[in-house]
PDB file of C-alpha atoms and ligand atoms in Angstrom:
ATOM      1  CA  UNK S  98      -7.725  -2.476  30.003  1.00 62.00           C
ATOM      2  CA  UNK S  99      -8.366  -6.229  29.789  1.00 71.00           C
ATOM      3  CA  UNK S 100      -9.081  -8.600  32.692  1.00 74.00           C
ATOM      4  CA  UNK S 101      -5.402  -9.466  33.055  1.00 81.00           C
ATOM      5  CA  UNK S 102      -4.552  -5.787  33.560  1.00 85.00           C
ATOM      6  CA  UNK S 103      -2.581  -5.503  30.315  1.00 93.00           C
ATOM      7  CA  UNK S 104      -3.051  -2.797  27.733  1.00 93.00           C
ATOM      8  CA  UNK S 105      -2.722  -4.101  24.197  1.00 92.00           C
ATOM      9  CA  UNK S 106      -4.156  -1.394  21.942  1.00 93.00           C
ATOM     10  CA  UNK S 107      -1.344   0.493  20.251  1.00 94.00           C
ATOM     11  CA  UNK S 108      -3.124   3.885  19.998  1.00 94.00           C
ATOM     12  CA  UNK S 109      -3.792   3.811  23.770  1.00 94.00           C
ATOM     13  CA  UNK S 110      -0.239   2.747  24.467  1.00 94.00           C
ATOM     14  CA  UNK S 111       1.162   5.566  22.325  1.00 93.00           C
ATOM     15  CA  UNK S 112      -1.057   8.068  24.097  1.00 93.00           C
ATOM     16  CA  UNK S 113      -0.010   6.836  27.553  1.00 90.00           C
ATOM     17  CA  UNK S 114       3.634   6.851  26.541  1.00 86.00           C
ATOM     18  CA  UNK S 115       3.322  10.435  25.303  1.00 87.00           C
ATOM     19  CA  UNK S 116       1.514  11.731  28.369  1.00 88.00           C
ATOM     20  CA  UNK S 117       3.665   9.822  30.886  1.00 87.00           C
ATOM     21  CA  UNK S 118       6.921  11.445  29.814  1.00 90.00           C
ATOM     22  CA  UNK S 119       7.649  13.286  33.070  1.00 91.00           C
ATOM     23  CA  UNK S 120       6.572  10.367  35.289  1.00 92.00           C
ATOM     24  CA  UNK S 121       8.625   7.938  33.216  1.00 93.00           C
ATOM     25  CA  UNK S 122      11.752  10.060  33.378  1.00 94.00           C
ATOM     26  CA  UNK S 123      11.368  10.536  37.107  1.00 94.00           C
ATOM     27  CA  UNK S 124      10.927   6.782  37.654  1.00 95.00           C
ATOM     28  CA  UNK S 125      13.842   6.031  35.327  1.00 95.00           C
ATOM     29  CA  UNK S 126      16.119   8.246  37.418  1.00 95.00           C
ATOM     30  CA  UNK S 127      14.876   6.544  40.585  1.00 95.00           C
ATOM     31  CA  UNK S 128      15.500   3.120  39.103  1.00 94.00           C
ATOM     32  CA  UNK S 129      18.984   4.123  37.929  1.00 93.00           C
ATOM     33  CA  UNK S 130      20.226   5.830  41.036  1.00 92.00           C
ATOM     34  CA  UNK S 131      18.128   5.054  44.108  1.00 92.00           C
ATOM     35  CA  UNK S 132      16.212   1.806  43.779  1.00 94.00           C
ATOM     36  CA  UNK S 133      17.814  -0.418  46.448  1.00 94.00           C
ATOM     37  CA  UNK S 134      18.378  -3.479  44.234  1.00 95.00           C
ATOM     38  CA  UNK S 135      21.605  -4.731  42.689  1.00 96.00           C
ATOM     39  CA  UNK S 136      21.843  -4.928  38.903  1.00 96.00           C
ATOM     40  CA  UNK S 137      21.399  -8.699  39.061  1.00 96.00           C
ATOM     41  CA  UNK S 138      18.370  -8.437  41.303  1.00 97.00           C
ATOM     42  CA  UNK S 139      16.754  -5.843  39.065  1.00 97.00           C
ATOM     43  CA  UNK S 140      17.505  -7.884  35.931  1.00 96.00           C
ATOM     44  CA  UNK S 141      15.860 -10.898  37.598  1.00 96.00           C
ATOM     45  CA  UNK S 142      12.735  -8.896  38.447  1.00 97.00           C
ATOM     46  CA  UNK S 143      12.477  -7.484  34.910  1.00 97.00           C
ATOM     47  CA  UNK S 144      12.918 -10.922  33.364  1.00 96.00           C
ATOM     48  CA  UNK S 145      10.242 -12.389  35.635  1.00 96.00           C
ATOM     49  CA  UNK S 146       7.770  -9.628  34.759  1.00 97.00           C
ATOM     50  CA  UNK S 147       8.692  -9.929  31.075  1.00 97.00           C
ATOM     51  CA  UNK S 148       7.954 -13.669  31.036  1.00 96.00           C
ATOM     52  CA  UNK S 149       4.594 -13.123  32.727  1.00 96.00           C
ATOM     53  CA  UNK S 150       3.611 -10.327  30.308  1.00 97.00           C
ATOM     54  CA  UNK S 151       4.942 -12.051  27.183  1.00 95.00           C
ATOM     55  CA  UNK S 152       2.977 -15.188  27.963  1.00 95.00           C
ATOM     56  CA  UNK S 153      -0.215 -13.164  27.641  1.00 95.00           C
ATOM     57  CA  UNK S 154       0.680 -11.010  24.648  1.00 94.00           C
ATOM     58  CA  UNK S 155       0.677 -12.559  21.208  1.00 92.00           C
ATOM     59  CA  UNK S 156       3.190 -10.875  18.887  1.00 93.00           C
ATOM     60  CA  UNK S 157       1.251 -12.071  15.839  1.00 92.00           C
ATOM     61  CA  UNK S 158      -1.641  -9.812  16.839  1.00 92.00           C
ATOM     62  CA  UNK S 159       0.775  -6.866  16.884  1.00 94.00           C
ATOM     63  CA  UNK S 160       3.781  -6.929  14.542  1.00 95.00           C
ATOM     64  CA  UNK S 161       4.445  -3.294  15.334  1.00 96.00           C
ATOM     65  CA  UNK S 162       8.230  -3.641  15.651  1.00 96.00           C
ATOM     66  CA  UNK S 163       8.414  -5.279  12.213  1.00 97.00           C
ATOM     67  CA  UNK S 164       6.127  -2.610  10.795  1.00 96.00           C
ATOM     68  CA  UNK S 165       7.802   0.475  12.216  1.00 95.00           C
ATOM     69  CA  UNK S 166      11.459  -0.147  13.114  1.00 94.00           C
ATOM     70  CA  UNK S 167      14.496  -0.283  10.930  1.00 91.00           C
ATOM     71  CA  UNK S 168      16.171  -3.628  11.611  1.00 90.00           C
ATOM     72  CA  UNK S 169      19.942  -3.980  11.708  1.00 93.00           C
ATOM     73  CA  UNK S 170      21.119  -6.857   9.516  1.00 95.00           C
ATOM     74  CA  UNK S 171      24.743  -7.886  10.010  1.00 94.00           C
ATOM     75  CA  UNK S 172      26.962 -10.064   7.849  1.00 92.00           C
ATOM     76  CA  UNK S 173      26.006 -13.271   9.697  1.00 95.00           C
ATOM     77  CA  UNK S 174      22.307 -12.469   9.339  1.00 96.00           C
ATOM     78  CA  UNK S 175      22.791 -11.794   5.631  1.00 95.00           C
ATOM     79  CA  UNK S 176      24.668 -15.097   5.134  1.00 95.00           C
ATOM     80  CA  UNK S 177      21.962 -17.050   6.991  1.00 97.00           C
ATOM     81  CA  UNK S 178      19.141 -15.433   5.044  1.00 97.00           C
ATOM     82  CA  UNK S 179      21.022 -15.891   1.765  1.00 97.00           C
ATOM     83  CA  UNK S 180      21.321 -19.627   2.484  1.00 98.00           C
ATOM     84  CA  UNK S 181      17.600 -19.755   3.095  1.00 98.00           C
ATOM     85  CA  UNK S 182      16.958 -18.294  -0.355  1.00 97.00           C
ATOM     86  CA  UNK S 183      19.681 -20.362  -2.009  1.00 98.00           C
ATOM     87  CA  UNK S 184      21.603 -17.328  -3.201  1.00 97.00           C
ATOM     88  CA  UNK S 185      25.022 -15.917  -2.380  1.00 96.00           C
ATOM     89  CA  UNK S 186      25.427 -13.519   0.520  1.00 94.00           C
ATOM     90  CA  UNK S 187      26.496 -10.838  -1.937  1.00 93.00           C
ATOM     91  CA  UNK S 188      23.377 -11.358  -4.024  1.00 95.00           C
ATOM     92  CA  UNK S 189      21.214 -11.126  -0.882  1.00 95.00           C
ATOM     93  CA  UNK S 190      22.936  -7.926   0.201  1.00 93.00           C
ATOM     94  CA  UNK S 191      22.480  -6.357  -3.237  1.00 93.00           C
ATOM     95  CA  UNK S 192      18.827  -7.336  -3.373  1.00 95.00           C
ATOM     96  CA  UNK S 193      17.698  -6.477   0.137  1.00 95.00           C
ATOM     97  CA  UNK S 194      20.148  -4.348   2.083  1.00 95.00           C
ATOM     98  CA  UNK S 195      21.410  -0.815   2.300  1.00 93.00           C
ATOM     99  CA  UNK S 196      24.192   0.462   4.524  1.00 87.00           C
ATOM    100  CA  UNK S 197      23.797   3.506   6.731  1.00 83.00           C
ATOM    101  CA  UNK S 198      26.401   6.144   7.567  1.00 81.00           C
ATOM    102  CA  UNK S 199      27.652   4.057  10.520  1.00 79.00           C
ATOM    103  CA  UNK S 200      28.286   1.080   8.246  1.00 77.00           C
ATOM    104  CA  UNK S 201      25.306  -0.909   9.547  1.00 83.00           C
ATOM    105  CA  UNK S 202      23.197  -2.916   7.131  1.00 92.00           C
ATOM    106  CA  UNK S 203      19.407  -2.729   7.177  1.00 93.00           C
ATOM    107  CA  UNK S 204      16.530  -3.823   4.979  1.00 94.00           C
ATOM    108  CA  UNK S 205      16.505  -1.250   2.199  1.00 91.00           C
ATOM    109  CA  UNK S 206      12.734  -0.990   1.895  1.00 89.00           C
ATOM    110  CA  UNK S 207      11.976  -1.034   5.628  1.00 86.00           C
ATOM    111  CA  UNK S 208      10.026  -0.114   7.544  1.00 93.00           C
ATOM    112  CA  UNK S 209       7.906  -2.136   7.161  1.00 95.00           C
ATOM    113  CA  UNK S 210      10.119  -5.182   6.919  1.00 96.00           C
ATOM    114  CA  UNK S 211       9.857  -6.880   3.504  1.00 95.00           C
ATOM    115  CA  UNK S 212       9.391 -10.253   5.233  1.00 97.00           C
ATOM    116  CA  UNK S 213       6.393  -9.288   7.345  1.00 96.00           C
ATOM    117  CA  UNK S 214       3.237 -10.984   6.100  1.00 94.00           C
ATOM    118  CA  UNK S 215      -0.274  -9.517   6.137  1.00 91.00           C
ATOM    119  CA  UNK S 216      -1.035 -11.926   8.984  1.00 91.00           C
ATOM    120  CA  UNK S 217       1.845 -10.419  11.031  1.00 92.00           C
ATOM    121  CA  UNK S 218       3.875 -13.613  10.626  1.00 94.00           C
ATOM    122  CA  UNK S 219       7.534 -13.421   9.707  1.00 96.00           C
ATOM    123  CA  UNK S 220       8.287 -15.207   6.431  1.00 97.00           C
ATOM    124  CA  UNK S 221      11.887 -15.913   7.508  1.00 97.00           C
ATOM    125  CA  UNK S 222      11.220 -16.528  11.207  1.00 96.00           C
ATOM    126  CA  UNK S 223      13.762 -19.327  11.798  1.00 97.00           C
ATOM    127  CA  UNK S 224      16.486 -17.274  10.072  1.00 98.00           C
ATOM    128  CA  UNK S 225      15.445 -13.776  11.141  1.00 97.00           C
ATOM    129  CA  UNK S 226      18.204 -11.273  12.037  1.00 97.00           C
ATOM    130  CA  UNK S 227      19.642 -11.357  15.513  1.00 96.00           C
ATOM    131  CA  UNK S 228      18.181  -7.913  16.221  1.00 95.00           C
ATOM    132  CA  UNK S 229      14.706  -9.398  15.683  1.00 96.00           C
ATOM    133  CA  UNK S 230      15.454 -12.306  18.028  1.00 95.00           C
ATOM    134  CA  UNK S 231      16.725  -9.978  20.725  1.00 94.00           C
ATOM    135  CA  UNK S 232      13.988  -7.334  20.499  1.00 94.00           C
ATOM    136  CA  UNK S 233      12.650  -5.946  22.816  1.00 94.00           C
ATOM    137  CA  UNK S 234      15.909  -6.642  24.735  1.00 93.00           C
ATOM    138  CA  UNK S 235      14.190  -7.294  28.065  1.00 94.00           C
ATOM    139  CA  UNK S 236      16.120 -10.517  28.679  1.00 91.00           C
ATOM    140  CA  UNK S 237      19.489  -8.823  28.261  1.00 91.00           C
ATOM    141  CA  UNK S 238      21.613  -8.027  31.269  1.00 92.00           C
ATOM    142  CA  UNK S 239      21.876  -4.702  33.042  1.00 93.00           C
ATOM    143  CA  UNK S 240      18.490  -3.217  32.365  1.00 93.00           C
ATOM    144  CA  UNK S 241      19.515  -0.299  34.563  1.00 94.00           C
ATOM    145  CA  UNK S 242      21.966   0.952  31.956  1.00 94.00           C
ATOM    146  CA  UNK S 243      19.423   0.411  29.187  1.00 93.00           C
ATOM    147  CA  UNK S 244      16.484   2.091  30.883  1.00 94.00           C
ATOM    148  CA  UNK S 245      16.462   4.961  28.385  1.00 94.00           C
ATOM    149  CA  UNK S 246      15.971   2.565  25.470  1.00 93.00           C
ATOM    150  CA  UNK S 247      13.330   0.743  27.452  1.00 95.00           C
ATOM    151  CA  UNK S 248      11.304   3.923  27.917  1.00 95.00           C
ATOM    152  CA  UNK S 249      11.811   4.810  24.255  1.00 94.00           C
ATOM    153  CA  UNK S 250      10.453   1.420  23.195  1.00 95.00           C
ATOM    154  CA  UNK S 251       7.301   1.790  25.320  1.00 95.00           C
ATOM    155  CA  UNK S 252       5.495   3.611  22.520  1.00 94.00           C
ATOM    156  CA  UNK S 253       6.385   0.893  19.997  1.00 95.00           C
ATOM    157  CA  UNK S 254       6.059  -2.353  21.882  1.00 96.00           C
ATOM    158  CA  UNK S 255       3.115  -3.427  24.070  1.00 97.00           C
ATOM    159  CA  UNK S 256       5.363  -5.904  25.892  1.00 97.00           C
ATOM    160  CA  UNK S 257       7.836  -3.203  26.902  1.00 97.00           C
ATOM    161  CA  UNK S 258       5.031  -0.806  27.813  1.00 96.00           C
ATOM    162  CA  UNK S 259       3.302  -3.293  30.107  1.00 97.00           C
ATOM    163  CA  UNK S 260       6.554  -4.449  31.717  1.00 97.00           C
ATOM    164  CA  UNK S 261       7.509  -0.829  32.381  1.00 96.00           C
ATOM    165  CA  UNK S 262       4.089  -0.075  33.884  1.00 95.00           C
ATOM    166  CA  UNK S 263       4.344  -3.110  36.172  1.00 96.00           C
ATOM    167  CA  UNK S 264       7.807  -2.061  37.231  1.00 96.00           C
ATOM    168  CA  UNK S 265       6.467   1.380  38.133  1.00 95.00           C
ATOM    169  CA  UNK S 266       3.609  -0.181  40.088  1.00 94.00           C
ATOM    170  CA  UNK S 267       5.977  -2.463  41.970  1.00 94.00           C
ATOM    171  CA  UNK S 268       8.705   0.024  42.794  1.00 92.00           C
ATOM    172  CA  UNK S 269       6.898   3.340  42.928  1.00 83.00           C
ATOM    173  CA  UNK S 270       9.294   5.537  44.916  1.00 72.00           C
ATOM    174  CA  UNK S 271       8.149   6.786  48.309  1.00 67.00           C
ATOM    175  CA  UNK S 272       6.617  10.266  48.123  1.00 65.00           C
ATOM    176  CA  UNK S 273       9.142  12.934  49.057  1.00 57.00           C
ATOM    177  CA  UNK S 274       8.573  14.615  52.371  1.00 52.00           C
ATOM    178  CA  UNK S 275       7.406  18.238  52.165  1.00 48.00           C
ATOM    179  CA  UNK S 276       9.693  19.007  55.065  1.00 47.00           C
ATOM    180  CA  UNK S 277       6.686  20.164  57.155  1.00 47.00           C
ATOM    181  CA  UNK S 278       5.905  18.540  60.451  1.00 44.00           C
ATOM    182  CA  UNK S 279       2.360  17.314  60.992  1.00 42.00           C
ATOM    183  CA  UNK S 280       0.778  17.910  64.337  1.00 38.00           C
TER     184      UNK S 280
HETATM  185  S1  SF4 M 790      12.745 -10.357   9.643  1.00 74.36           S
HETATM  186 FE1  SF4 M 790      10.844 -11.122  10.505  1.00 74.36          FE
HETATM  187  S2  SF4 M 790      10.977 -10.686  12.715  1.00 74.36           S
HETATM  188 FE2  SF4 M 790      12.508  -9.414  11.650  1.00 74.36          FE
HETATM  189  S3  SF4 M 790      11.491  -7.452  11.238  1.00 74.36           S
HETATM  190 FE3  SF4 M 790      11.228  -8.758   9.438  1.00 74.36          FE
HETATM  191  S4  SF4 M 790       9.238  -9.748   9.744  1.00 74.36           S
HETATM  192 FE4  SF4 M 790       9.905  -8.962  11.734  1.00 74.36          FE
HETATM  193  S1  SF4 M 791       7.917  -7.610  20.198  1.00 74.36           S
HETATM  194 FE1  SF4 M 791       6.542  -5.983  20.863  1.00 74.36          FE
HETATM  195  S2  SF4 M 791       6.241  -4.640  19.077  1.00 74.36           S
HETATM  196 FE2  SF4 M 791       7.094  -6.579  18.364  1.00 74.36          FE
HETATM  197  S3  SF4 M 791       5.315  -7.785  17.774  1.00 74.36           S
HETATM  198 FE3  SF4 M 791       5.815  -8.346  19.887  1.00 74.36          FE
HETATM  199  S4  SF4 M 791       4.543  -6.995  21.149  1.00 74.36           S
HETATM  200 FE4  SF4 M 791       4.584  -6.121  19.082  1.00 74.36          FE
END
């Protein structure tokens, strides 16, 4: 762990995420059903922690989402990217996209994303798909209803992992009473 308390190394993060499964699920249930904060209050806390963590984590030293996830590309994304390349939307779709069984477009050759450079920089950053802008979704509302996705993304994204760990530290539920009286 570094001086700022964050864990950045992906192999360590994956290992923690794998071994923490029971603890994570138990905390997720606590957060969903018993944590005494409103949805707005919880969203505010998560956004505050996210900003603090994100400030210290440089995505260009990671690039793991671009390397391992399949990115949804909708019609607007395709049109924007097509304009960038000076081709028609149809030509862009034919060159880069495939459509899955739910009708969603994605980069045909991904993962990794065809626009990810060796230096982890995105070659189409200003025009990247909305899914890339929104990932890892920690600034979206109602984190309580998205806690499952959050836990799932812990193994992929160091930002999500460290935010989740800080949330656990901050709101660790009180230990359950054994029911026995102490003399
Ligand atoms: S478009 Fe850019 S941000 Fe999105 S996955 Fe590809 S490299 Fe990453
Ligand atoms: S969003 Fe997460 S997974 Fe993607 S590059 Fe940044 S730290 Fe890595």
